[in-house]
PDB file of C-alpha atoms in Angstrom:
ATOM      1  CA  MET A   1     -92.668 116.652 156.934  1.00 85.00           C
ATOM      2  CA  ALA A   2     -89.220 118.267 157.246  1.00 90.00           C
ATOM      3  CA  ARG A   3     -86.358 116.030 158.364  1.00 94.00           C
ATOM      4  CA  LEU A   4     -82.917 116.305 159.876  1.00 96.00           C
ATOM      5  CA  SER A   5     -80.463 113.832 161.357  1.00 97.00           C
ATOM      6  CA  VAL A   6     -78.138 114.157 164.329  1.00 97.00           C
ATOM      7  CA  SER A   7     -74.985 112.105 164.801  1.00 98.00           C
ATOM      8  CA  TYR A   8     -72.703 111.637 167.780  1.00 98.00           C
ATOM      9  CA  GLY A   9     -69.221 113.149 167.420  1.00 98.00           C
ATOM     10  CA  GLY A  10     -67.626 111.833 170.615  1.00 98.00           C
ATOM     11  CA  GLY A  11     -67.433 113.444 174.025  1.00 98.00           C
ATOM     12  CA  LYS A  12     -70.307 115.915 174.231  1.00 98.00           C
ATOM     13  CA  ARG A  13     -70.275 116.829 170.507  1.00 98.00           C
ATOM     14  CA  PHE A  14     -73.133 116.291 168.091  1.00 98.00           C
ATOM     15  CA  MET A  15     -73.614 117.157 164.430  1.00 98.00           C
ATOM     16  CA  ALA A  16     -76.946 117.834 162.749  1.00 98.00           C
ATOM     17  CA  GLU A  17     -77.446 117.593 158.999  1.00 98.00           C
ATOM     18  CA  VAL A  18     -80.233 119.859 157.757  1.00 97.00           C
ATOM     19  CA  ARG A  19     -80.915 120.221 154.021  1.00 96.00           C
ATOM     20  CA  GLY A  20     -77.233 119.539 153.276  1.00 97.00           C
ATOM     21  CA  HIS A  21     -75.974 121.927 155.963  1.00 98.00           C
ATOM     22  CA  ARG A  22     -73.983 120.798 158.984  1.00 98.00           C
ATOM     23  CA  ILE A  23     -74.551 122.325 162.418  1.00 98.00           C
ATOM     24  CA  GLU A  24     -72.324 121.344 165.328  1.00 98.00           C
ATOM     25  CA  CYS A  25     -72.794 121.660 169.068  1.00 98.00           C
ATOM     26  CA  ASP A  26     -70.669 120.861 172.100  1.00 99.00           C
ATOM     27  CA  GLN A  27     -70.856 121.440 175.821  1.00 98.00           C
ATOM     28  CA  ARG A  28     -68.679 123.889 177.690  1.00 97.00           C
ATOM     29  CA  GLU A  29     -65.703 122.402 179.495  1.00 98.00           C
ATOM     30  CA  LYS A  30     -67.524 122.655 182.837  1.00 97.00           C
ATOM     31  CA  GLY A  31     -70.268 120.502 181.281  1.00 96.00           C
ATOM     32  CA  GLY A  32     -67.818 117.834 180.155  1.00 97.00           C
ATOM     33  CA  GLY A  33     -67.296 119.112 176.615  1.00 98.00           C
ATOM     34  CA  GLN A  34     -64.450 120.833 174.816  1.00 98.00           C
ATOM     35  CA  ASP A  35     -66.331 124.058 173.999  1.00 98.00           C
ATOM     36  CA  SER A  36     -65.591 123.491 170.301  1.00 98.00           C
ATOM     37  CA  ALA A  37     -69.036 124.735 169.229  1.00 98.00           C
ATOM     38  CA  PRO A  38     -72.086 126.415 170.764  1.00 98.00           C
ATOM     39  CA  GLU A  39     -74.200 124.428 173.200  1.00 97.00           C
ATOM     40  CA  PRO A  40     -77.581 123.209 171.910  1.00 96.00           C
ATOM     41  CA  PHE A  41     -79.388 125.802 173.991  1.00 95.00           C
ATOM     42  CA  ASP A  42     -77.233 128.589 172.527  1.00 96.00           C
ATOM     43  CA  LEU A  43     -78.235 127.391 169.051  1.00 97.00           C
ATOM     44  CA  PHE A  44     -81.895 127.419 170.088  1.00 96.00           C
ATOM     45  CA  VAL A  45     -81.713 131.037 171.237  1.00 96.00           C
ATOM     46  CA  ALA A  46     -79.647 131.979 168.156  1.00 98.00           C
ATOM     47  CA  SER A  47     -82.283 130.352 165.937  1.00 97.00           C
ATOM     48  CA  HIS A  48     -84.973 132.425 167.626  1.00 97.00           C
ATOM     49  CA  ALA A  49     -82.927 135.622 167.241  1.00 98.00           C
ATOM     50  CA  MET A  50     -82.158 134.936 163.569  1.00 98.00           C
ATOM     51  CA  CYS A  51     -85.824 134.212 162.889  1.00 98.00           C
ATOM     52  CA  MET A  52     -86.815 137.546 164.454  1.00 97.00           C
ATOM     53  CA  MET A  53     -84.120 139.270 162.373  1.00 98.00           C
ATOM     54  CA  LEU A  54     -85.453 137.664 159.195  1.00 98.00           C
ATOM     55  CA  PHE A  55     -88.971 138.907 159.891  1.00 98.00           C
ATOM     56  CA  ALA A  56     -87.664 142.389 160.744  1.00 98.00           C
ATOM     57  CA  GLN A  57     -85.650 142.409 157.496  1.00 98.00           C
ATOM     58  CA  ILE A  58     -88.697 141.352 155.487  1.00 98.00           C
ATOM     59  CA  PHE A  59     -90.749 144.154 157.089  1.00 98.00           C
ATOM     60  CA  LEU A  60     -88.079 146.737 156.283  1.00 98.00           C
ATOM     61  CA  GLU A  61     -87.699 145.496 152.716  1.00 98.00           C
ATOM     62  CA  ARG A  62     -91.466 145.507 152.090  1.00 98.00           C
ATOM     63  CA  ASN A  63     -91.654 149.070 153.395  1.00 98.00           C
ATOM     64  CA  GLU A  64     -88.655 150.116 151.283  1.00 97.00           C
ATOM     65  CA  LEU A  65     -86.615 150.952 154.393  1.00 98.00           C
ATOM     66  CA  SER A  66     -82.879 150.487 154.764  1.00 98.00           C
ATOM     67  CA  THR A  67     -81.591 147.235 156.254  1.00 98.00           C
ATOM     68  CA  GLU A  68     -78.031 148.544 156.413  1.00 98.00           C
ATOM     69  CA  GLY A  69     -76.624 147.987 159.900  1.00 98.00           C
ATOM     70  CA  LEU A  70     -79.619 145.887 160.979  1.00 98.00           C
ATOM     71  CA  SER A  71     -78.634 143.839 164.039  1.00 98.00           C
ATOM     72  CA  LEU A  72     -80.092 142.296 167.156  1.00 98.00           C
ATOM     73  CA  ASP A  73     -78.451 141.958 170.578  1.00 98.00           C
ATOM     74  CA  VAL A  74     -80.016 139.325 172.822  1.00 98.00           C
ATOM     75  CA  GLU A  75     -79.662 138.477 176.501  1.00 97.00           C
ATOM     76  CA  TYR A  76     -81.324 135.381 177.917  1.00 96.00           C
ATOM     77  CA  GLU A  77     -81.581 133.437 181.129  1.00 95.00           C
ATOM     78  CA  MET A  78     -82.767 130.048 182.225  1.00 93.00           C
ATOM     79  CA  ALA A  79     -85.725 129.175 184.434  1.00 93.00           C
ATOM     80  CA  ASP A  80     -86.063 126.077 186.598  1.00 94.00           C
ATOM     81  CA  HIS A  81     -88.666 123.381 187.264  1.00 92.00           C
ATOM     82  CA  PRO A  82     -88.436 122.367 184.490  1.00 88.00           C
ATOM     83  CA  ARG A  83     -85.137 123.826 183.247  1.00 89.00           C
ATOM     84  CA  ARG A  84     -86.005 125.912 180.205  1.00 89.00           C
ATOM     85  CA  LEU A  85     -85.747 129.331 178.630  1.00 90.00           C
ATOM     86  CA  GLY A  86     -87.032 131.778 181.209  1.00 91.00           C
ATOM     87  CA  LYS A  87     -86.432 135.222 179.794  1.00 94.00           C
ATOM     88  CA  VAL A  88     -85.239 136.796 176.569  1.00 94.00           C
ATOM     89  CA  HIS A  89     -84.585 140.475 176.027  1.00 97.00           C
ATOM     90  CA  GLY A  90     -83.584 141.787 172.630  1.00 97.00           C
ATOM     91  CA  ILE A  91     -82.511 145.167 171.349  1.00 98.00           C
ATOM     92  CA  LEU A  92     -83.168 145.597 167.638  1.00 98.00           C
ATOM     93  CA  HIS A  93     -80.854 148.055 165.913  1.00 98.00           C
ATOM     94  CA  VAL A  94     -82.178 149.712 162.745  1.00 98.00           C
ATOM     95  CA  PRO A  95     -79.712 152.605 162.454  1.00 97.00           C
ATOM     96  CA  ASN A  96     -80.248 153.607 158.844  1.00 96.00           C
ATOM     97  CA  ALA A  97     -84.032 153.585 158.481  1.00 95.00           C
ATOM     98  CA  GLU A  98     -86.450 156.372 159.353  1.00 95.00           C
ATOM     99  CA  LEU A  99     -89.125 154.212 160.956  1.00 96.00           C
ATOM    100  CA  GLY A 100     -91.488 156.897 162.219  1.00 95.00           C
ATOM    101  CA  LYS A 101     -94.928 155.333 162.637  1.00 95.00           C
ATOM    102  CA  ARG A 102     -93.534 151.978 161.490  1.00 96.00           C
ATOM    103  CA  ALA A 103     -91.367 151.437 164.614  1.00 96.00           C
ATOM    104  CA  LYS A 104     -94.023 149.289 166.304  1.00 96.00           C
ATOM    105  CA  GLY A 105     -94.579 147.422 163.049  1.00 97.00           C
ATOM    106  CA  VAL A 106     -90.993 146.239 162.750  1.00 98.00           C
ATOM    107  CA  VAL A 107     -91.059 144.959 166.346  1.00 97.00           C
ATOM    108  CA  ARG A 108     -94.449 143.274 165.795  1.00 97.00           C
ATOM    109  CA  SER A 109     -93.121 141.660 162.628  1.00 98.00           C
ATOM    110  CA  ALA A 110     -89.998 140.369 164.367  1.00 97.00           C
ATOM    111  CA  LEU A 111     -92.107 138.854 167.137  1.00 96.00           C
ATOM    112  CA  ALA A 112     -94.301 137.114 164.525  1.00 96.00           C
ATOM    113  CA  CYS A 113     -91.579 134.640 163.567  1.00 95.00           C
ATOM    114  CA  PRO A 114     -92.561 130.956 163.852  1.00 94.00           C
ATOM    115  CA  VAL A 115     -89.701 130.115 166.219  1.00 93.00           C
ATOM    116  CA  HIS A 116     -91.073 132.749 168.594  1.00 90.00           C
ATOM    117  CA  HIS A 117     -94.536 131.196 168.408  1.00 87.00           C
ATOM    118  CA  SER A 118     -93.048 127.761 169.112  1.00 88.00           C
ATOM    119  CA  ILE A 119     -91.789 128.785 172.558  1.00 86.00           C
ATOM    120  CA  ARG A 120     -93.855 128.063 175.679  1.00 71.00           C
ATOM    121  CA  GLU A 121     -96.393 130.683 176.643  1.00 72.00           C
ATOM    122  CA  ASP A 122     -94.826 131.185 180.064  1.00 73.00           C
ATOM    123  CA  THR A 123     -91.492 132.221 178.562  1.00 77.00           C
ATOM    124  CA  GLU A 124     -91.144 135.972 178.853  1.00 82.00           C
ATOM    125  CA  ILE A 125     -89.806 137.379 175.590  1.00 82.00           C
ATOM    126  CA  THR A 126     -89.418 141.082 174.997  1.00 88.00           C
ATOM    127  CA  LEU A 127     -87.930 143.042 172.147  1.00 90.00           C
ATOM    128  CA  GLU A 128     -87.147 146.711 172.015  1.00 89.00           C
ATOM    129  CA  LEU A 129     -85.991 148.909 169.206  1.00 92.00           C
ATOM    130  CA  ALA A 130     -82.582 150.551 169.619  1.00 88.00           C
ATOM    131  CA  ARG A 131     -82.756 154.305 169.518  1.00 79.00           C
TER     132      ARG A 131
END
């Protein structure tokens, strides 16, 4: 089983140690923090976005398509009762690859990432390819 440890850094700051890497989080000032690092929820959404990017990159590489300029812009919003991720919308930019019939494949691959599959079924997550 994979492991990580989280330590308290004072105020609203926390540090996670994962495989020798340190990840920090803090709350915004309005939440009682100093805004010295992303909030935990921001890291969650960033983790999801980076996972989708990894799977898109793997798809492009396997199909011998360019990954130059590959990027993903994400917007997200919260839902209530319980407070959670409510909606995610991503725009995948693949500016230097002629996708043709493989356009749907790169989106399908990105949405196959394990972080995506770990999110509740009632969370609406969409991804579109930048044109």
